[in-house]
Short mmCIF file of C-alpha atoms and ligand atoms in Angstrom, two decimals:
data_model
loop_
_atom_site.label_atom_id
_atom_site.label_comp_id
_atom_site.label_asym_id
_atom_site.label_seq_id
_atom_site.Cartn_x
_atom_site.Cartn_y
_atom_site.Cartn_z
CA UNK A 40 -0.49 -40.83 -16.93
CA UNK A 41 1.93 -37.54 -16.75
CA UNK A 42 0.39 -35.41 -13.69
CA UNK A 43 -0.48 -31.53 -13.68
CA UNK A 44 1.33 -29.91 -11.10
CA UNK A 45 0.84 -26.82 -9.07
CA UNK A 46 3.35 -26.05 -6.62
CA UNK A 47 2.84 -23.70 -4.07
CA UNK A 48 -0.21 -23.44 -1.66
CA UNK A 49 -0.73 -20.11 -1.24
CA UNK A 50 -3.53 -18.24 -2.49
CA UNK A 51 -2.51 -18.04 -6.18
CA UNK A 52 -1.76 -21.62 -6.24
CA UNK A 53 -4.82 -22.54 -5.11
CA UNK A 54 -6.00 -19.95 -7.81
CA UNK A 55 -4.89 -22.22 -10.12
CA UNK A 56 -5.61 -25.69 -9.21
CA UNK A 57 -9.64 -24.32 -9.00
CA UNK A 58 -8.90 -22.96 -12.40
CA UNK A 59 -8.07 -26.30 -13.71
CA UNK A 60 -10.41 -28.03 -11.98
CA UNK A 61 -13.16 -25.84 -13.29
CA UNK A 62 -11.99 -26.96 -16.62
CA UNK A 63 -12.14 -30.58 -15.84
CA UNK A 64 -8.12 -31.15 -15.39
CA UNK A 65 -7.24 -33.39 -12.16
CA UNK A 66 -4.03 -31.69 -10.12
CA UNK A 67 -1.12 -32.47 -7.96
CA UNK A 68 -0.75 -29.80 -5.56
CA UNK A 69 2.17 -29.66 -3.46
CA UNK A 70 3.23 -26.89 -0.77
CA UNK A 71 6.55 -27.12 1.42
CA UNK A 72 5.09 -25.50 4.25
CA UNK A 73 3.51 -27.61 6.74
CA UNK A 74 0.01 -25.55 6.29
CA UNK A 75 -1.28 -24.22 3.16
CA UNK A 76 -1.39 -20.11 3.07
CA UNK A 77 1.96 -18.86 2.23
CA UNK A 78 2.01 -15.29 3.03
CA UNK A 79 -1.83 -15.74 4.35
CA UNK A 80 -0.44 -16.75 7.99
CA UNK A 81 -1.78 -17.26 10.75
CA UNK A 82 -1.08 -19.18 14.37
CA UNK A 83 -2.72 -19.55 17.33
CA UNK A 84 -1.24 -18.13 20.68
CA UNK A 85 -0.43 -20.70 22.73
CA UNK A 86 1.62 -20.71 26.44
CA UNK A 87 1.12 -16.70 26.55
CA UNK A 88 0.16 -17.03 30.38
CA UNK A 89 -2.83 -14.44 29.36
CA UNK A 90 -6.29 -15.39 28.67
CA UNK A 91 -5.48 -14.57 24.83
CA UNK A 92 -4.50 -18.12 24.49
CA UNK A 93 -6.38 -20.14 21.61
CA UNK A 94 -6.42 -16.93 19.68
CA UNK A 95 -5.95 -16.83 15.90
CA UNK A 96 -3.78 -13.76 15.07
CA UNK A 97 -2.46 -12.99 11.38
CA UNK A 98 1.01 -12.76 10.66
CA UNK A 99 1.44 -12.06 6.81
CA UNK A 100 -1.26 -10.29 5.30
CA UNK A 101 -3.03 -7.71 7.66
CA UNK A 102 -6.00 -8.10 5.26
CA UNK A 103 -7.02 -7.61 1.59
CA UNK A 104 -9.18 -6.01 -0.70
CA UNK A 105 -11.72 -6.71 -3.50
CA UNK A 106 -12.04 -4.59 -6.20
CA UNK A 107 -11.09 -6.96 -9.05
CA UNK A 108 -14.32 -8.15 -10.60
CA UNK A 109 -13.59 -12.00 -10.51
CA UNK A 110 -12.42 -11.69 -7.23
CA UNK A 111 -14.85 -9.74 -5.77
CA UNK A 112 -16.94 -12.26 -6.73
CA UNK A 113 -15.23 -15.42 -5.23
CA UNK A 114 -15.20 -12.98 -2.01
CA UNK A 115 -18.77 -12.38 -1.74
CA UNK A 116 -19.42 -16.36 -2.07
CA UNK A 117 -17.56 -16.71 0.98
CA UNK A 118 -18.96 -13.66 2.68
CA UNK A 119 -22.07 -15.48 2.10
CA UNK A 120 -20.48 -18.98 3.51
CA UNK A 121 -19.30 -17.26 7.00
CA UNK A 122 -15.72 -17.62 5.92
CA UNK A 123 -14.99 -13.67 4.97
CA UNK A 124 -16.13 -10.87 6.96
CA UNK A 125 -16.21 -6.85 6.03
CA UNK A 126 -13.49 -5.41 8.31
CA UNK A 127 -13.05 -1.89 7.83
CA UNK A 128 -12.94 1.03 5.39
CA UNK A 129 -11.07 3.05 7.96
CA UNK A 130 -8.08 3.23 9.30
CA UNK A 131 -5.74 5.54 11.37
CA UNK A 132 -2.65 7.51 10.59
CA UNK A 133 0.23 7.83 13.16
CA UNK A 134 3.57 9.80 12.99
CA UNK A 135 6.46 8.36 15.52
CA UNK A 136 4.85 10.85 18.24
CA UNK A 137 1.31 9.04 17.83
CA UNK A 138 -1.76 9.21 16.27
CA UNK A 139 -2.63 11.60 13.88
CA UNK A 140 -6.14 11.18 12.30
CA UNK A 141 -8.33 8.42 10.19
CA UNK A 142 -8.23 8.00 6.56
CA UNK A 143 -10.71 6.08 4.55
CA UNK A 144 -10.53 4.02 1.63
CA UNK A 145 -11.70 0.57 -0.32
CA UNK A 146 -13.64 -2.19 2.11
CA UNK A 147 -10.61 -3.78 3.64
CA UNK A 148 -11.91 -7.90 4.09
CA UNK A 149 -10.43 -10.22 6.77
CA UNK A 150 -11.55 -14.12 7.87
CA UNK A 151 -12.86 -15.03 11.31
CA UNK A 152 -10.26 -18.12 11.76
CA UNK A 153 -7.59 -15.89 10.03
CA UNK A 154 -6.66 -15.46 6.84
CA UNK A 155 -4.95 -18.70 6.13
CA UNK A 156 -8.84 -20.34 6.44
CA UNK A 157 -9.47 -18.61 3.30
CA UNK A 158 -6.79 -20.61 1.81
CA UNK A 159 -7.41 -23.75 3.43
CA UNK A 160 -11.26 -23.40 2.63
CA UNK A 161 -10.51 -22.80 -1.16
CA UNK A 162 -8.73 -26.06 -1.29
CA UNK A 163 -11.31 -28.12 0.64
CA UNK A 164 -13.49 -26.82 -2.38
CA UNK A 165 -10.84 -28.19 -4.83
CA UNK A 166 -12.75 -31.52 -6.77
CA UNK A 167 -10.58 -33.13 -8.31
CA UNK A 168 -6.95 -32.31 -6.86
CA UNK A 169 -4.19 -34.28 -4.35
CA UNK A 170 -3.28 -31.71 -1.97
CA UNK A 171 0.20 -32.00 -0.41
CA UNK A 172 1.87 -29.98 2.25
CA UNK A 173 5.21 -30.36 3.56
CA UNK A 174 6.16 -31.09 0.51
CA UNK A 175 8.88 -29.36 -1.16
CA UNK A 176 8.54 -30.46 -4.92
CA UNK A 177 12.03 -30.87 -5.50
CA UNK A 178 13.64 -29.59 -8.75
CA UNK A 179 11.77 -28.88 -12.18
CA UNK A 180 13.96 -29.65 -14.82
CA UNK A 181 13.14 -28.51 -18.53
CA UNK A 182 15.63 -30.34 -21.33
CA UNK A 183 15.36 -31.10 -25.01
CA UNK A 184 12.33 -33.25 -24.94
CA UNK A 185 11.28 -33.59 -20.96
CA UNK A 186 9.63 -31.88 -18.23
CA UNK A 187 10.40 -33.16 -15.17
CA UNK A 188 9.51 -32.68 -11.29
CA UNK A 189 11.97 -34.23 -8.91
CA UNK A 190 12.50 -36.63 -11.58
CA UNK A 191 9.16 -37.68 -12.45
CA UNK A 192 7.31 -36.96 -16.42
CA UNK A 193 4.76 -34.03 -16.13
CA UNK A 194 2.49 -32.55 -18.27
CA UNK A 195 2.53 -29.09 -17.17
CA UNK A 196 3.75 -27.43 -14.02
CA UNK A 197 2.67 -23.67 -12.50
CA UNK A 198 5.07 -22.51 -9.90
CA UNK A 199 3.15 -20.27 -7.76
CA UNK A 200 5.37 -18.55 -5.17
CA UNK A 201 7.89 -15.70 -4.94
CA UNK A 202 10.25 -15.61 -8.47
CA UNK A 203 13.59 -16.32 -5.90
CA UNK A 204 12.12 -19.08 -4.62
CA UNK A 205 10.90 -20.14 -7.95
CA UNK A 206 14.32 -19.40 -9.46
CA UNK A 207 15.77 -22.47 -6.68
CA UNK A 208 13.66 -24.72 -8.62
CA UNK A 209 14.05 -24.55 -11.81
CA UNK A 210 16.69 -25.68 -14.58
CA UNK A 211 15.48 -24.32 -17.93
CA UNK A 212 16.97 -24.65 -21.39
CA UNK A 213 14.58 -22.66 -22.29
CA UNK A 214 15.34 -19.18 -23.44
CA UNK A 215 11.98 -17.79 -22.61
CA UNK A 216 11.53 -19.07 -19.38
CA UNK A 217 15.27 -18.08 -18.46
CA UNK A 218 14.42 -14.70 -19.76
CA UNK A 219 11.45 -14.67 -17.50
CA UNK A 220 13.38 -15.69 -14.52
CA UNK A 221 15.82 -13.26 -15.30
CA UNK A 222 13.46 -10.37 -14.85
CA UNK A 223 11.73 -11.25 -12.07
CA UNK A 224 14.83 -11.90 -10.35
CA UNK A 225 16.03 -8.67 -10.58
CA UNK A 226 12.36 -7.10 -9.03
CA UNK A 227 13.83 -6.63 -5.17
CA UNK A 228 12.12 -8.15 -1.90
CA UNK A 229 11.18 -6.25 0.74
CA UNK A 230 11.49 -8.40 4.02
CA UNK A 231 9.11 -7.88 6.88
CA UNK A 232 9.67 -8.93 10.56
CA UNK A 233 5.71 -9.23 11.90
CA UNK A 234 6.13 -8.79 16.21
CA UNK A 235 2.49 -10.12 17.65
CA UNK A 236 2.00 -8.67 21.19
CA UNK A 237 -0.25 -9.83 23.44
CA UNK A 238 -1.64 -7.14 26.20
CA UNK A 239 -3.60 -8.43 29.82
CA UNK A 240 -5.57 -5.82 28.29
CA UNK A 241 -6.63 -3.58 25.35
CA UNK A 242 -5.87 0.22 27.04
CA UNK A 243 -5.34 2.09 23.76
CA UNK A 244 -7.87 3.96 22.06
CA UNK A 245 -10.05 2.43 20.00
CA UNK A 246 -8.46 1.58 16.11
CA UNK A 247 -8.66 -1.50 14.03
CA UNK A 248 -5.30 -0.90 12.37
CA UNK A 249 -3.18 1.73 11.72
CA UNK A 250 -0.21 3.28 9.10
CA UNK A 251 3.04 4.64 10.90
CA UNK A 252 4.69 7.05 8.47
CA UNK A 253 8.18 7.30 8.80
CA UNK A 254 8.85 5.55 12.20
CA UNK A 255 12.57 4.33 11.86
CA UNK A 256 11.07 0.85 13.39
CA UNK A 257 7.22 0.03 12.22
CA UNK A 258 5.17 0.71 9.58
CA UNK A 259 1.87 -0.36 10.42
CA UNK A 260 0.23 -2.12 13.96
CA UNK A 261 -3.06 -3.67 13.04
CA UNK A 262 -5.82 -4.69 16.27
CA UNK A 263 -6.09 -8.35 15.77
CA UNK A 264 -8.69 -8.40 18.53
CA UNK A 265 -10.63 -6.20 15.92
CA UNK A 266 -9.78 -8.11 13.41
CA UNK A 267 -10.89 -11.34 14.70
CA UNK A 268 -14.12 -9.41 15.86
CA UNK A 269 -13.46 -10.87 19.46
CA UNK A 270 -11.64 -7.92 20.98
CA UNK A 271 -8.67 -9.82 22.31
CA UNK A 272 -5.62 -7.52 23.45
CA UNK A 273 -3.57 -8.47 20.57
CA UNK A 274 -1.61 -6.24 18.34
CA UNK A 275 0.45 -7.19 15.49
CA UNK A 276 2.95 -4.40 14.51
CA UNK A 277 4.96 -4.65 10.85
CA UNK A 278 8.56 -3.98 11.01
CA UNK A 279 10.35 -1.07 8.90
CA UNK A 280 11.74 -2.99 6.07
CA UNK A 281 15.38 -1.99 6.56
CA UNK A 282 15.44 -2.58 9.82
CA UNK A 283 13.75 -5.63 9.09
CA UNK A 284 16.87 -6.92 7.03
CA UNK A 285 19.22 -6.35 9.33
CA UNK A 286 17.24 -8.64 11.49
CA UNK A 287 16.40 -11.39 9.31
CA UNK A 288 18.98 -14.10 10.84
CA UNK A 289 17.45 -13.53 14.80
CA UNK A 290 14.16 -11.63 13.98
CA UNK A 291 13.72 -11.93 17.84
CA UNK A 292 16.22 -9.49 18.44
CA UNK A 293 14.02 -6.67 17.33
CA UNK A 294 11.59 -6.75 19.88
CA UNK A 295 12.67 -4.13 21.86
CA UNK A 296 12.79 -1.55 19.35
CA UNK A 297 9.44 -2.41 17.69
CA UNK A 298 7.22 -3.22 21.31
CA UNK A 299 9.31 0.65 22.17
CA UNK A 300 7.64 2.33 18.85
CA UNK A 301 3.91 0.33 19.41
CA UNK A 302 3.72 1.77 23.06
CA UNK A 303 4.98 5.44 21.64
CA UNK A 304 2.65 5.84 19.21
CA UNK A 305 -0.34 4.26 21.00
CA UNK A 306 0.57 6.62 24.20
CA UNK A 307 0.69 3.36 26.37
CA UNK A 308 2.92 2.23 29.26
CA UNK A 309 1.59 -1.37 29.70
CA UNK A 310 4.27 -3.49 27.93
CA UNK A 311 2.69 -6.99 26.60
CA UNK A 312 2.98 -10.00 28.68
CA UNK A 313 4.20 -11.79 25.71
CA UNK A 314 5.28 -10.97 22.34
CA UNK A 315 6.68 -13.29 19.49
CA UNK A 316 8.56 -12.37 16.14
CA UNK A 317 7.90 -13.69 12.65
CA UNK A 318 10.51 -13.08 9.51
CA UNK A 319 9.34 -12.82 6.22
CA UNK A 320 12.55 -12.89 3.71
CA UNK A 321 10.30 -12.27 1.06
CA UNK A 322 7.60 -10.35 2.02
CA UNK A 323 6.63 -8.45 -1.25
CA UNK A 324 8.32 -7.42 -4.36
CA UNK A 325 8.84 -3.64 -4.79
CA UNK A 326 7.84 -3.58 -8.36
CA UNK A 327 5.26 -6.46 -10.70
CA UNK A 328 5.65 -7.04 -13.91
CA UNK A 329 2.86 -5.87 -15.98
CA UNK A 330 1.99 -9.42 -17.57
CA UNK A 331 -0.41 -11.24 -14.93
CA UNK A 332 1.74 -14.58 -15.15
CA UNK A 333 3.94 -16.16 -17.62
CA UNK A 334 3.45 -18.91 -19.57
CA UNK A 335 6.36 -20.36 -22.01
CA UNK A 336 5.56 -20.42 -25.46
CA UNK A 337 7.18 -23.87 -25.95
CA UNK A 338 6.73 -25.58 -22.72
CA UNK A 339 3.58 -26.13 -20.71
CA UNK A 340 5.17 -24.29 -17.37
CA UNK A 341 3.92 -21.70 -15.94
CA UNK A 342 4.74 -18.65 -13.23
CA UNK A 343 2.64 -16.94 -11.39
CA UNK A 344 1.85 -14.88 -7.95
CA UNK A 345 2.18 -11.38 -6.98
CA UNK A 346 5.38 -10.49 -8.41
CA UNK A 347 3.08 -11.45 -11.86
CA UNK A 348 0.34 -9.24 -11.08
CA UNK A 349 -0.65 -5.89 -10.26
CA UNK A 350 0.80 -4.94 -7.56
CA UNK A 351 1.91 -7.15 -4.43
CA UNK A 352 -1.95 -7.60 -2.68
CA UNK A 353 -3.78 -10.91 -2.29
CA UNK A 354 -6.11 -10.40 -4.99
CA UNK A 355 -3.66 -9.92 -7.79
CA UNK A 356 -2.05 -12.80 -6.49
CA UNK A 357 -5.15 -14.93 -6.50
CA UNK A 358 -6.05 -13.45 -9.75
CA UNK A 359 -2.24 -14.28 -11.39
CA UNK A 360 -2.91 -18.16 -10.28
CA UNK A 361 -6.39 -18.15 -11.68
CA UNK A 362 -5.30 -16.50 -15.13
CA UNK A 363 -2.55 -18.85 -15.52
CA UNK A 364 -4.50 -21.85 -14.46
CA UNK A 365 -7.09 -20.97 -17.21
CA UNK A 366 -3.98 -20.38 -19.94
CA UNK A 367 -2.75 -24.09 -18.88
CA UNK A 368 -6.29 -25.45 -19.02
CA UNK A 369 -6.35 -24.00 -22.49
CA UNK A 370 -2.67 -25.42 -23.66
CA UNK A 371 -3.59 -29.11 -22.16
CA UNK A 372 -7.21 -29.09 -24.44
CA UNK A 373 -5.74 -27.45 -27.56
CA UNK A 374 -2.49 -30.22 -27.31
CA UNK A 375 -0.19 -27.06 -28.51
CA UNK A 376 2.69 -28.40 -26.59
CA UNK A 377 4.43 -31.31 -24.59
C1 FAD B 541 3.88 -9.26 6.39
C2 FAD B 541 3.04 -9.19 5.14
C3 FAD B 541 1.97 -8.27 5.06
C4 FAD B 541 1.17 -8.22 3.93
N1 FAD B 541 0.08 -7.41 3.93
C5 FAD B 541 -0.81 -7.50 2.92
C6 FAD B 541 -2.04 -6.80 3.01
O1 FAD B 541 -2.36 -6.16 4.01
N2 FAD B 541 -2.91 -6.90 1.95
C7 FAD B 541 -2.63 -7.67 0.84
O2 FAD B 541 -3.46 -7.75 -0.06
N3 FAD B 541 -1.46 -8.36 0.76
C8 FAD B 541 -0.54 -8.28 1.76
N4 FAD B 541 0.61 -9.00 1.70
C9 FAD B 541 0.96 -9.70 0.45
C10 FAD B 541 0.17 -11.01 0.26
O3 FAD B 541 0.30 -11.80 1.44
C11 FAD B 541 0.75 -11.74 -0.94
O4 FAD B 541 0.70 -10.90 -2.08
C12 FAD B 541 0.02 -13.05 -1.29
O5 FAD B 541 -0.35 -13.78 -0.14
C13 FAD B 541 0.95 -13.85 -2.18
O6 FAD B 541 0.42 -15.12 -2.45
P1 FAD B 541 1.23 -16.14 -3.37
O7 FAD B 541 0.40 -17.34 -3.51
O8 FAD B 541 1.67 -15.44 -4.61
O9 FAD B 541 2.59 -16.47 -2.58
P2 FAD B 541 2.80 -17.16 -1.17
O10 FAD B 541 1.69 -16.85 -0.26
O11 FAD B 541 4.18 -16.77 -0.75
O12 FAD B 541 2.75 -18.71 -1.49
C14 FAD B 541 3.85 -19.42 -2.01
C15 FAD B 541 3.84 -20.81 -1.45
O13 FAD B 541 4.87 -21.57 -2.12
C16 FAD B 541 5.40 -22.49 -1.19
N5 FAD B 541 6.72 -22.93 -1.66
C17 FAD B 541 7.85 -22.20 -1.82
N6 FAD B 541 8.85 -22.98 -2.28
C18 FAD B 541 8.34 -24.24 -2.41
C19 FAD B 541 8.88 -25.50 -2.84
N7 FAD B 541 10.16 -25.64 -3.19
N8 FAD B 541 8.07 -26.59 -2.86
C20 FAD B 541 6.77 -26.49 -2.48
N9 FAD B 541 6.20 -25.32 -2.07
C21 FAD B 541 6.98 -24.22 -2.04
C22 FAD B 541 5.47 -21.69 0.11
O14 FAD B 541 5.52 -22.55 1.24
C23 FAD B 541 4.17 -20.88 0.04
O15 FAD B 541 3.12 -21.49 0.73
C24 FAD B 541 1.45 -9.08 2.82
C25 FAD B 541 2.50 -9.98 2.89
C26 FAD B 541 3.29 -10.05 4.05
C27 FAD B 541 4.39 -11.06 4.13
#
């Protein structure tokens, strides 16, 4: 029997595959990456020579919020489960010189293993689905009369993942879907270089993350030992996104210049015992479109993720997957298409 497929297993592909499953419709879902998460990353330290060793840092999203109803929902569930945690509503602003004061806003949430258990967790819930990593699904090929994934008959695909790398896959002769492609390929990346450093120990003043506005080299440095709640020495500092670019081949080679900025604007002189750099080509789109996913009118395929949402955040991702998943469930009952 022609398979459902959902590729990409980050949180809005995951989105969808619950979605379908909710409405009774067994799923293939496949992710490239050797761990489901996507953008929701995180590692353990290992071979740091520090007693920070074992730790779980983040290196995608710092953390996300929950003020869309349905999601806010799913996120108290797993409040209630011990897989979320409440971080912070606060956190500090810095100029290049250092800190400058706090500023408060929505409940910022974060995940005790890191926020790729969140991910992971959501698809150990998953009834009814094969879940695939390493995995790359090959190409999706839309002619005449077929839909195709790496050669094989499916019913209906959702490509859940950043519109470039959605763009590799497919092969459309459909106007609509080209169209679609078309317009999400022109929304520009922003690439982020994430530099985790790892301190003997935590001599800054006390933050859990904080905004650097207009440092020539970070944006942000969030306290993954606050984070984690376990108070490791571990800070993970975002890097400006043009510098980022120019980095993107040997992300290493910005370490330097980003540990230099961390120490200046905490007002430290202990330089981390080890520090590691992670590239992110396509970190987040600068602009969404307004329609939550896109479905074709003529073809059960389907795109979502945050450059199909509002805004490029965790929860409109997770919310683009689930919308879309429910728009599939509803093509596959009604029969409308192939
Ligand atoms: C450094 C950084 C900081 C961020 N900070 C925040 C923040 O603080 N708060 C917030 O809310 N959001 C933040 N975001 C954005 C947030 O992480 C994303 O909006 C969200 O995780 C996107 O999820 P997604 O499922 O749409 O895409 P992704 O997480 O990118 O998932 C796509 C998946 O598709 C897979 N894939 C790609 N190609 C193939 C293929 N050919 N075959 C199979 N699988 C494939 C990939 O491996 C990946 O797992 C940040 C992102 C980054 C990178």
């Amino acid at each position: 029997m022609p398979r459902t497929i959902v590729i990409g297993g980050g949180i809005s592909g995951v989105a969808c595959a619950a979605a379908l499953n909710d409405r009774g419709h067994s799923v293939t879902l496949l992710d490239k990456g050797r761990v489901l998460g996507g953008r929701m990353a995180s590692r353990r330290i290992r071979d740091s020579g520090t007693p920070s060793d074992g730790h779980v840092v983040d290196i995608g999203a710092s953390y996300f919020t929950a003020q869309h109803e349905r999601f806010r929902l799913l996120i108290e569930r797993l409040v209630g489960l011990g897989v979320v945690r409440a971080w912070t509503d606060t956190f500090h602003v810095a100029s290049s010189e250092g800190i400058l004061g706090v500023k408060t806003g929505p409940m910022r949430y974060t995940a005790n293993s890191g926020l790729r258990s969140i991910v992971e967790h959501l698809a150990s819930e998953l009834r009814d689905t094969a879940v695939m990593s390493a995995r790359d699904s090959g190409p999706i090929s839309v002619e005449e009369s077929a839909l195709t994934v790496n050669g094989e008959g499916v019913n209906a695909v959702a490509v859940c993942m950043p519109s470039p790398q959605a763009r590799q896959l497919l092969n459309s002769t459909s106007p609509a879907l080209a169209a679609a492609l078309d317009a999400t390929h022109e929304v520009a990346w922003e690439p982020v270089i994430a530099v985790t450093a790892v301190f003997d120990e935590a001599t800054w003043c006390e933050f859990d993350g904080i905004f650097v506005n207009d440092d020539p080299v970070i944006t942000w440095i969030a306290n993954d030992g606050s984070r984690r709640g376990n108070g490791a020495p571990v800070l993970v500092a975002h890097v400006q996104p043009v510098l980022a670019a120019r980095h993107l081949t040997e992300p290493s080679q910005v370490l330097p210049a980003a540990l230099g900025a961390v120490k200046r604007v905490l007002g430290i002189s202990e330089h981390p015992s080890w520090a590691d750099a992670k590239r992110w080509t396509y970190a987040k789109p600068l602009t969404a479109s307004p329609q939550p996913f896109f479905l074709d009118p003529g073809i059960n395929l389907g795109l979502a993720g945050d450059a199909w949402s509002d805004g490029p955040r965790v929860e409109t991702a997770w919310l683009s997957g689930h919308l879309l998943g429910e728009a599939l469930a509803d093509r596959l009952e009604t029969g409308a298409t192939r």
